[in-house]
Coordinates of N, CA and C in Angstrom, one line a residue:
Chain A
K1 N 0.8 -1.2 0.0 CA 0.0 0.0 0.0 C 0.9 1.2 0.0
N2 N 0.6 2.2 -0.9 CA 1.3 3.4 -1.0 C 1.1 4.3 0.3
Q3 N 2.1 4.7 0.9 CA 2.0 5.5 2.1 C 3.0 6.7 2.1
V4 N 2.6 7.8 2.7 CA 3.5 8.9 2.9 C 3.4 9.3 4.4
E5 N 4.6 9.2 5.1 CA 4.6 9.5 6.5 C 5.4 10.8 6.7
Q6 N 4.9 11.7 7.5 CA 5.6 13.0 7.7 C 5.9 13.1 9.2
S7 N 7.0 13.8 9.5 CA 7.4 14.0 10.9 C 8.1 15.4 10.9
P8 N 8.1 16.1 12.1 CA 7.2 15.8 13.2 C 5.7 16.1 12.8
Q9 N 4.8 15.7 13.7 CA 3.4 16.0 13.5 C 3.1 17.4 13.6
S10 N 3.8 18.1 14.6 CA 3.7 19.5 14.8 C 5.0 20.0 15.3
L11 N 5.3 21.3 15.1 CA 6.5 21.9 15.5 C 6.3 23.4 15.8
I12 N 7.0 23.8 16.9 CA 6.9 25.2 17.3 C 8.3 25.7 17.3
I13 N 8.6 26.8 16.6 CA 10.0 27.4 16.6 C 9.8 28.9 16.7
L14 N 10.9 29.5 17.2 CA 10.9 31.0 17.3 C 11.2 31.6 15.9
E15 N 10.6 32.8 15.7 CA 10.8 33.5 14.5 C 12.3 33.7 14.3
G16 N 12.7 33.5 13.0 CA 14.1 33.7 12.7 C 15.0 32.4 12.7
K17 N 14.4 31.4 13.3 CA 15.1 30.1 13.4 C 14.9 29.3 12.1
N18 N 15.7 28.3 11.9 CA 15.5 27.4 10.8 C 14.9 26.1 11.3
C19 N 14.3 25.4 10.4 CA 13.7 24.1 10.8 C 13.7 23.2 9.5
T20 N 13.6 21.9 9.8 CA 13.5 20.8 8.7 C 12.4 19.9 9.0
L21 N 11.6 19.7 8.0 CA 10.4 18.8 8.0 C 10.8 17.5 7.2
Q22 N 10.3 16.4 7.7 CA 10.7 15.1 7.0 C 9.5 14.5 6.3
C23 N 9.8 13.7 5.3 CA 8.7 13.0 4.6 C 9.4 11.7 4.1
N24 N 8.8 10.6 4.5 CA 9.2 9.2 4.0 C 8.0 8.6 3.3
Y25 N 8.3 7.9 2.2 CA 7.2 7.4 1.3 C 7.5 6.0 0.9
T26 N 6.5 5.3 0.5 CA 6.6 3.9 0.0 C 6.0 3.8 -1.4
V27 N 5.6 4.9 -2.0 CA 4.9 4.9 -3.3 C 5.8 4.4 -4.3
S28 N 5.3 3.4 -5.1 CA 6.1 2.8 -6.2 C 5.1 2.4 -7.3
P29 N 5.5 2.6 -8.5 CA 6.7 3.4 -9.0 C 6.5 4.9 -8.7
F30 N 7.6 5.5 -8.6 CA 7.6 6.9 -8.2 C 7.7 7.8 -9.5
S31 N 6.9 8.9 -9.4 CA 6.9 9.9 -10.5 C 7.5 11.2 -10.0
N32 N 6.9 11.8 -9.0 CA 7.4 13.0 -8.4 C 6.9 13.2 -7.0
L33 N 7.6 14.2 -6.3 CA 7.2 14.5 -5.0 C 7.0 16.0 -4.9
R34 N 5.9 16.4 -4.2 CA 5.7 17.8 -4.1 C 5.5 18.2 -2.6
W35 N 5.9 19.4 -2.3 CA 5.6 19.9 -1.0 C 4.6 21.1 -1.2
Y36 N 3.5 21.0 -0.4 CA 2.5 22.0 -0.4 C 2.5 22.7 1.0
K37 N 2.1 24.0 0.9 CA 1.9 24.8 2.2 C 0.4 25.1 2.2
Q38 N -0.2 24.8 3.4 CA -1.6 25.0 3.6 C -1.9 25.9 4.8
D39 N -2.3 27.1 4.5 CA -2.7 28.0 5.6 C -4.0 27.6 6.2
T40 N -4.3 27.9 7.4 CA -5.5 27.4 8.1 C -6.7 27.9 7.3
G41 N -7.6 27.0 7.0 CA -8.8 27.4 6.3 C -8.7 27.7 4.8
R42 N -7.6 27.3 4.2 CA -7.4 27.6 2.8 C -6.9 26.3 2.1
G43 N -6.9 26.4 0.8 CA -6.4 25.2 0.1 C -4.9 25.2 0.0
P44 N -4.3 24.0 -0.2 CA -2.9 23.9 -0.3 C -2.3 24.7 -1.5
V45 N -1.1 25.2 -1.4 CA -0.4 25.9 -2.4 C 0.9 25.2 -2.6
S46 N 1.3 24.9 -3.9 CA 2.5 24.2 -4.2 C 3.7 25.0 -3.9
L47 N 4.7 24.4 -3.3 CA 6.0 25.1 -3.0 C 7.1 24.6 -4.0
T48 N 7.2 23.2 -4.0 CA 8.3 22.7 -4.9 C 7.7 21.4 -5.5
I49 N 8.3 21.0 -6.6 CA 8.1 19.7 -7.2 C 9.4 19.1 -7.6
M50 N 9.6 17.8 -7.3 CA 10.9 17.2 -7.6 C 10.7 15.8 -8.2
T51 N 11.4 15.6 -9.3 CA 11.4 14.3 -10.0 C 12.5 13.4 -9.5
F52 N 12.6 12.2 -10.0 CA 13.5 11.2 -9.6 C 15.0 11.7 -9.6
S53 N 15.3 12.4 -10.6 CA 16.7 12.8 -10.9 C 17.1 14.1 -10.1
E54 N 16.2 14.7 -9.4 CA 16.5 15.9 -8.7 C 16.8 15.7 -7.2
N55 N 17.9 16.2 -6.7 CA 18.3 16.0 -5.3 C 17.8 17.1 -4.5
T56 N 17.8 18.3 -5.0 CA 17.5 19.5 -4.2 C 16.8 20.6 -5.1
K57 N 15.9 21.3 -4.5 CA 15.3 22.4 -5.2 C 14.9 23.5 -4.2
S58 N 15.1 24.7 -4.6 CA 14.9 25.8 -3.7 C 13.7 26.7 -4.2
N59 N 13.0 27.3 -3.3 CA 12.0 28.3 -3.6 C 12.1 29.3 -2.5
G60 N 12.9 30.4 -2.8 CA 13.1 31.4 -1.7 C 13.7 30.8 -0.5
R61 N 13.1 30.9 0.6 CA 13.6 30.4 1.9 C 13.3 28.9 2.1
Y62 N 12.7 28.3 1.2 CA 12.3 26.9 1.2 C 13.3 26.1 0.4
T63 N 13.9 25.0 0.9 CA 14.7 24.1 0.1 C 14.3 22.7 0.4
A64 N 13.9 22.0 -0.7 CA 13.5 20.6 -0.6 C 14.6 19.7 -1.1
T65 N 14.8 18.6 -0.4 CA 15.8 17.6 -0.9 C 15.0 16.3 -1.1
L66 N 15.6 15.5 -2.0 CA 15.0 14.2 -2.3 C 16.1 13.1 -2.4
D67 N 15.9 12.0 -1.7 CA 16.8 10.9 -1.8 C 15.9 9.7 -2.3
A68 N 15.9 9.5 -3.6 CA 15.0 8.5 -4.2 C 15.4 7.1 -3.8
D69 N 16.6 6.9 -3.4 CA 17.1 5.5 -3.0 C 16.5 5.1 -1.7
T70 N 16.5 6.1 -0.7 CA 16.0 5.8 0.6 C 14.5 6.2 0.7
K71 N 14.0 6.8 -0.4 CA 12.6 7.3 -0.4 C 12.3 8.3 0.7
Q72 N 13.2 9.3 0.8 CA 13.0 10.3 1.9 C 13.1 11.7 1.2
S73 N 12.4 12.6 1.8 CA 12.5 14.0 1.4 C 12.5 14.9 2.6
S74 N 13.0 16.0 2.5 CA 13.0 17.0 3.6 C 12.7 18.4 3.0
L75 N 12.1 19.2 3.8 CA 11.8 20.6 3.5 C 12.5 21.4 4.6
H76 N 13.4 22.2 4.2 CA 14.2 23.1 5.1 C 13.7 24.5 4.9
I77 N 13.3 25.1 6.0 CA 12.9 26.5 6.0 C 13.9 27.3 6.7
T78 N 14.4 28.3 6.1 CA 15.5 29.2 6.6 C 14.9 30.5 7.1
A79 N 15.5 31.0 8.2 CA 15.1 32.3 8.7 C 13.6 32.4 8.8
S80 N 12.9 31.6 9.6 CA 11.5 31.5 9.6 C 10.8 32.9 9.9
Q81 N 9.6 33.0 9.3 CA 8.8 34.2 9.5 C 7.5 33.8 10.0
L82 N 6.8 34.8 10.7 CA 5.5 34.5 11.2 C 4.5 33.9 10.2
S83 N 4.7 34.4 8.9 CA 3.8 33.9 7.8 C 4.1 32.5 7.4
D84 N 5.2 31.9 7.9 CA 5.4 30.5 7.6 C 4.5 29.5 8.4
S85 N 3.9 30.1 9.4 CA 3.0 29.2 10.2 C 1.9 28.6 9.3
A86 N 1.9 27.3 9.2 CA 0.9 26.6 8.3 C 1.1 25.1 8.5
S87 N 0.4 24.4 7.7 CA 0.6 22.9 7.6 C 1.4 22.7 6.3
Y88 N 2.4 21.8 6.4 CA 3.2 21.5 5.2 C 3.0 20.1 4.8
I89 N 2.4 19.9 3.6 CA 2.0 18.6 3.2 C 2.9 18.0 2.1
C90 N 3.3 16.8 2.3 CA 4.2 16.1 1.3 C 3.2 15.2 0.5
V91 N 3.4 15.3 -0.8 CA 2.5 14.6 -1.8 C 3.4 13.8 -2.8
V92 N 3.1 12.5 -2.9 CA 3.9 11.7 -3.9 C 3.0 11.2 -5.0
T93 N 3.4 11.4 -6.2 CA 2.7 11.0 -7.4 C 3.2 9.6 -7.8
E94 N 2.3 8.7 -8.1 CA 2.7 7.4 -8.5 C 3.0 7.5 -10.0
G95 N 4.0 6.7 -10.5 CA 4.3 6.7 -11.9 C 3.6 5.6 -12.6
G96 N 4.1 5.4 -13.8 CA 3.5 4.3 -14.6 C 2.2 4.6 -15.2
G97 N 1.8 5.9 -15.3 CA 0.6 6.3 -15.9 C -0.6 6.3 -15.0
A98 N -0.4 5.9 -13.7 CA -1.6 5.8 -12.8 C -1.9 7.2 -12.3
D99 N -0.9 8.1 -12.2 CA -1.1 9.5 -11.7 C -1.8 9.5 -10.3
G100 N -1.7 8.5 -9.6 CA -2.3 8.5 -8.3 C -1.5 9.3 -7.3
L101 N -2.2 10.1 -6.5 CA -1.5 11.0 -5.5 C -1.7 10.4 -4.1
T102 N -0.6 10.4 -3.4 CA -0.7 10.0 -2.0 C -0.3 11.1 -1.1
F103 N -1.2 11.6 -0.2 CA -0.9 12.7 0.6 C -0.4 12.3 2.0
G104 N 0.6 13.0 2.5 CA 0.9 12.9 3.9 C -0.1 13.6 4.8
K105 N -0.1 13.4 6.1 CA -1.0 14.1 7.0 C -0.6 15.5 7.3
G106 N 0.7 15.8 6.9 CA 1.2 17.2 7.1 C 1.9 17.4 8.4
T107 N 2.7 18.4 8.4 CA 3.4 18.9 9.6 C 2.8 20.2 9.9
H108 N 2.3 20.4 11.2 CA 1.7 21.7 11.5 C 2.8 22.5 12.2
L109 N 3.2 23.6 11.5 CA 4.3 24.4 12.0 C 3.8 25.8 12.5
I110 N 4.2 26.1 13.7 CA 3.9 27.3 14.4 C 5.1 28.1 14.6
I111 N 5.2 29.4 14.1 CA 6.3 30.3 14.3 C 5.9 31.3 15.4
Q112 N 6.7 31.3 16.5 CA 6.4 32.2 17.6 C 7.3 33.4 17.5
P113 N 6.7 34.6 17.8 CA 7.5 35.9 17.8 C 8.5 35.9 18.9
Chain B
D1 N -9.3 37.3 -10.7 CA -8.6 36.2 -10.1 C -8.8 35.0 -11.0
T2 N -7.7 34.4 -11.4 CA -7.7 33.3 -12.4 C -7.5 32.0 -11.7
G3 N -7.5 31.9 -10.4 CA -7.3 30.7 -9.7 C -8.5 29.8 -9.6
V4 N -8.4 28.7 -8.9 CA -9.6 27.8 -8.7 C -10.5 28.5 -7.6
S5 N -11.8 28.5 -7.9 CA -12.7 29.1 -7.0 C -13.8 28.0 -6.5
Q6 N -14.2 28.2 -5.3 CA -15.2 27.2 -4.8 C -16.3 28.0 -4.1
N7 N -17.5 27.5 -4.2 CA -18.7 28.1 -3.6 C -19.6 27.0 -3.1
P8 N -20.2 27.2 -1.9 CA -19.9 28.3 -1.0 C -18.6 28.1 -0.2
R9 N -18.1 29.0 0.5 CA -17.0 28.8 1.3 C -17.3 28.0 2.6
H10 N -18.5 28.2 3.1 CA -18.9 27.6 4.3 C -20.4 27.1 4.1
K11 N -20.7 26.0 4.7 CA -22.1 25.5 4.6 C -22.4 24.8 5.9
I12 N -23.5 25.2 6.6 CA -24.0 24.5 7.8 C -25.3 23.9 7.4
T13 N -25.5 22.6 7.7 CA -26.8 22.0 7.3 C -27.2 21.0 8.4
K14 N -28.4 20.6 8.4 CA -28.9 19.6 9.3 C -28.8 18.2 8.7
R15 N -28.5 17.3 9.6 CA -28.4 15.9 9.1 C -29.6 15.5 8.3
G16 N -29.4 14.8 7.2 CA -30.4 14.4 6.3 C -30.7 15.3 5.2
Q17 N -30.2 16.5 5.2 CA -30.4 17.4 4.1 C -29.4 17.1 3.0
N18 N -29.7 17.6 1.8 CA -28.8 17.5 0.7 C -28.0 18.8 0.5
V19 N -26.8 18.7 0.1 CA -26.0 19.9 -0.2 C -25.2 19.7 -1.5
T20 N -25.0 20.9 -2.1 CA -24.2 20.9 -3.4 C -23.2 21.9 -3.4
F21 N -22.0 21.6 -3.8 CA -20.8 22.5 -3.8 C -20.4 22.7 -5.3
R22 N -19.9 23.8 -5.6 CA -19.4 24.1 -6.9 C -18.0 24.4 -6.9
C23 N -17.3 24.0 -8.0 CA -15.9 24.3 -8.2 C -15.7 24.8 -9.6
D24 N -15.0 26.0 -9.7 CA -14.7 26.5 -11.0 C -13.1 26.4 -11.2
P25 N -12.6 25.6 -12.0 CA -11.2 25.4 -12.1 C -10.5 26.5 -12.9
I26 N -9.2 26.5 -13.0 CA -8.5 27.4 -13.9 C -8.9 27.0 -15.3
S27 N -9.2 28.0 -16.1 CA -10.0 27.8 -17.4 C -9.4 26.8 -18.3
E28 N -8.1 26.8 -18.5 CA -7.5 25.9 -19.5 C -7.2 24.5 -19.0
H29 N -7.5 24.2 -17.7 CA -7.1 23.0 -17.1 C -8.1 21.9 -17.5
N30 N -7.6 20.7 -17.9 CA -8.4 19.6 -18.3 C -8.8 18.7 -17.1
R31 N -7.9 18.6 -16.1 CA -8.2 17.7 -15.0 C -8.8 18.5 -13.8
L32 N -9.8 17.9 -13.2 CA -10.4 18.5 -12.0 C -10.6 17.4 -10.9
Y33 N -10.1 17.7 -9.7 CA -10.1 16.7 -8.6 C -11.0 17.2 -7.5
W34 N -11.6 16.3 -6.8 CA -12.3 16.6 -5.5 C -11.6 15.8 -4.4
Y35 N -11.3 16.5 -3.3 CA -10.7 15.9 -2.1 C -11.6 16.3 -0.9
R36 N -11.4 15.4 0.2 CA -12.0 15.7 1.5 C -10.9 15.8 2.5
Q37 N -11.0 16.8 3.4 CA -9.9 16.9 4.4 C -10.6 17.1 5.7
T38 N -10.3 16.3 6.7 CA -10.7 16.5 8.0 C -9.6 17.1 8.9
L39 N -9.9 17.6 10.0 CA -9.0 18.4 10.8 C -7.8 17.5 11.2
G40 N -6.6 18.1 10.9 CA -5.4 17.4 11.3 C -4.9 16.3 10.3
Q41 N -5.7 16.2 9.2 CA -5.3 15.1 8.2 C -5.0 15.8 6.9
G42 N -4.3 15.0 6.1 CA -4.1 15.5 4.7 C -5.3 15.3 3.9
P43 N -5.4 15.9 2.7 CA -6.5 15.7 1.8 C -6.7 14.2 1.4
E44 N -7.9 13.8 1.3 CA -8.2 12.4 0.8 C -8.9 12.5 -0.5
F45 N -8.4 11.7 -1.5 CA -8.9 11.8 -2.8 C -10.3 11.2 -2.9
L46 N -11.2 11.9 -3.6 CA -12.6 11.5 -3.8 C -12.8 11.0 -5.2
T47 N -12.5 11.9 -6.2 CA -12.8 11.6 -7.6 C -12.1 12.6 -8.4
Y48 N -11.9 12.3 -9.7 CA -11.4 13.3 -10.6 C -12.0 13.1 -12.0
F49 N -11.9 14.2 -12.8 CA -12.5 14.3 -14.1 C -11.3 14.7 -15.1
Q50 N -11.4 14.1 -16.3 CA -10.6 14.5 -17.4 C -11.6 15.1 -18.4
N51 N -11.6 16.4 -18.5 CA -12.6 17.1 -19.2 C -14.0 16.7 -18.5
E52 N -14.9 16.2 -19.3 CA -16.2 16.0 -18.7 C -16.4 14.5 -18.2
A53 N -15.3 13.7 -18.4 CA -15.4 12.3 -18.1 C -14.9 12.1 -16.6
Q54 N -15.7 11.4 -15.8 CA -15.3 11.1 -14.5 C -14.5 9.7 -14.6
L55 N -13.2 9.8 -14.3 CA -12.3 8.7 -14.6 C -12.1 7.8 -13.4
E56 N -12.2 8.3 -12.2 CA -11.9 7.5 -11.1 C -12.7 8.0 -9.9
K57 N -13.1 7.1 -9.1 CA -13.8 7.4 -7.8 C -13.2 6.6 -6.7
S58 N -13.0 7.3 -5.6 CA -12.5 6.6 -4.4 C -13.6 5.8 -3.7
R59 N -13.2 4.8 -3.0 CA -14.2 4.0 -2.2 C -14.8 4.9 -1.1
L60 N -14.2 6.0 -0.8 CA -14.7 7.0 0.1 C -16.0 7.6 -0.4
L61 N -16.2 7.5 -1.7 CA -17.3 8.2 -2.3 C -18.5 7.2 -2.3
S62 N -19.3 7.3 -1.2 CA -20.4 6.4 -1.1 C -21.5 6.8 -2.1
D63 N -22.6 6.0 -2.2 CA -23.6 6.3 -3.2 C -24.4 7.5 -2.8
R64 N -24.1 8.1 -1.7 CA -24.7 9.4 -1.3 C -24.0 10.6 -2.0
F65 N -22.8 10.3 -2.5 CA -22.0 11.4 -3.1 C -22.1 11.2 -4.7
S66 N -22.3 12.4 -5.3 CA -22.2 12.3 -6.8 C -21.5 13.6 -7.3
A67 N -20.7 13.5 -8.3 CA -20.0 14.6 -8.9 C -20.3 14.6 -10.3
E68 N -20.3 15.9 -10.9 CA -20.5 16.1 -12.3 C -19.6 17.2 -12.8
R69 N -19.3 17.1 -14.1 CA -18.6 18.1 -14.8 C -19.2 18.2 -16.2
P70 N -20.4 18.6 -16.3 CA -21.2 18.4 -17.5 C -20.6 19.0 -18.8
K71 N -19.9 20.1 -18.8 CA -19.4 20.7 -20.0 C -17.8 20.8 -19.9
G72 N -17.3 20.0 -19.0 CA -15.8 20.0 -18.9 C -15.2 21.3 -18.3
S73 N -16.1 22.1 -17.7 CA -15.6 23.3 -17.1 C -15.8 23.2 -15.6
F74 N -16.8 23.8 -15.1 CA -17.1 23.8 -13.6 C -17.6 22.4 -13.3
S75 N -17.5 22.1 -12.0 CA -17.9 20.8 -11.5 C -18.8 21.0 -10.2
T76 N -19.7 20.1 -10.0 CA -20.5 20.1 -8.7 C -20.3 18.8 -8.0
L77 N -20.3 18.9 -6.7 CA -20.3 17.8 -5.8 C -21.5 17.8 -4.9
E78 N -22.3 16.8 -5.0 CA -23.6 16.8 -4.2 C -23.5 15.7 -3.2
I79 N -23.9 16.0 -2.0 CA -24.0 15.0 -0.9 C -25.5 14.9 -0.5
Q80 N -26.0 13.7 -0.7 CA -27.4 13.5 -0.3 C -27.5 12.9 1.1
R81 N -28.6 13.2 1.8 CA -28.9 12.7 3.1 C -27.6 12.8 4.0
T82 N -27.1 14.0 4.2 CA -25.9 14.2 4.9 C -25.9 13.6 6.3
E83 N -24.7 13.2 6.7 CA -24.5 12.6 8.0 C -23.4 13.5 8.7
Q84 N -23.4 13.4 10.0 CA -22.4 14.2 10.8 C -21.0 13.8 10.4
G85 N -20.7 12.6 10.0 CA -19.4 12.2 9.5 C -19.0 12.9 8.2
D86 N -19.9 13.5 7.5 CA -19.6 14.2 6.3 C -19.0 15.6 6.6
S87 N -19.0 16.0 7.8 CA -18.4 17.3 8.2 C -16.9 17.3 7.9
A88 N -16.5 18.2 7.0 CA -15.1 18.2 6.6 C -14.9 19.5 5.7
M89 N -13.7 19.7 5.3 CA -13.4 20.6 4.2 C -13.4 19.9 2.9
Y90 N -14.1 20.4 1.9 CA -14.1 19.7 0.6 C -13.3 20.6 -0.3
L91 N -12.2 20.1 -0.8 CA -11.3 20.8 -1.7 C -11.4 20.4 -3.1
C92 N -11.3 21.4 -4.0 CA -11.2 21.1 -5.4 C -9.9 21.6 -5.9
A93 N -9.3 20.8 -6.9 CA -8.1 21.2 -7.5 C -8.1 21.0 -9.0
S94 N -7.3 21.7 -9.7 CA -7.3 21.5 -11.2 C -5.9 21.4 -11.6
S95 N -5.6 20.8 -12.7 CA -4.3 20.7 -13.3 C -4.5 20.7 -14.8
L96 N -3.4 21.1 -15.5 CA -3.5 21.1 -17.0 C -3.6 19.7 -17.5
W97 N -2.8 18.8 -17.0 CA -2.8 17.4 -17.4 C -2.6 16.5 -16.2
G98 N -2.7 15.2 -16.3 CA -2.4 14.4 -15.2 C -0.9 14.4 -14.9
G99 N -0.6 14.4 -13.6 CA 0.8 14.4 -13.2 C 1.4 15.9 -13.1
E100 N 0.6 16.8 -13.6 CA 1.1 18.2 -13.4 C 0.7 18.7 -12.0
T101 N 1.2 19.9 -11.7 CA 0.9 20.5 -10.4 C -0.6 20.8 -10.3
Q102 N -1.2 20.4 -9.2 CA -2.6 20.7 -8.9 C -2.7 22.0 -8.2
Y103 N -3.6 22.8 -8.6 CA -3.8 24.1 -8.0 C -5.1 24.0 -7.3
F104 N -5.1 24.2 -6.0 CA -6.2 24.0 -5.1 C -7.1 25.3 -5.0
G105 N -8.4 25.1 -4.8 CA -9.3 26.2 -4.4 C -9.2 26.3 -2.9
P106 N -10.0 27.3 -2.4 CA -10.0 27.6 -1.0 C -10.7 26.6 -0.1
G107 N -11.5 25.8 -0.8 CA -12.3 24.8 -0.1 C -13.7 25.2 0.3
T108 N -14.5 24.3 0.6 CA -15.9 24.5 1.2 C -15.9 23.7 2.5
R109 N -16.1 24.5 3.6 CA -16.1 23.8 4.9 C -17.6 23.5 5.2
L110 N -17.8 22.2 5.3 CA -19.2 21.7 5.6 C -19.3 21.3 7.1
L111 N -20.4 21.7 7.7 CA -20.7 21.3 9.1 C -22.1 20.7 9.1
V112 N -22.2 19.5 9.5 CA -23.5 18.8 9.5 C -23.9 18.7 11.0
L113 N -25.0 19.3 11.3 CA -25.5 19.3 12.7 C -26.4 18.1 13.0

């Protein structure tokens, strides 16, 4: 069964600090992995998308890494801001033409001033 | 605003009533997806359309749920004889093609009393 596990479940850090969120998956065959940011009461917004051959991708203060061998990804947030408070959801797309998406439960991040 | 829109944003109904939600995708997108999200969980896939054709339905979509996309543009999701367990955020997303980034709407939050 395809699964996406995220850790930690929730995280509280001080404004200005860095943090790293983890995503482990068992989806096979693999097509791509996305990180979404979801503000409370709103729909998810795509941050990054990574395919099998990509190890790292940045979007401003967000840097995602992918290790397709160990089936692990991380999202690193640098110099956190209050607006980074949100849920961060890891989504893995199944390859082979199925296009099935498997969503993680998300990491709830709170930035404290 | 050329993003995905959903209406209504909030719906409160009594158990046993029928409700209908609408999703307007990004205009040139062929794929339209419906998801359900409960508090603290990631989105769960319900169904998706390729143009006007409904190609896949999750087993979560009981016979009380029906979705349509009659002209391949907007879509509606109807829940008949609502139950308290139907209370959730219903998210719509669209993408240009399968496997492409899905752009989410703001969601419709349903509360069944």
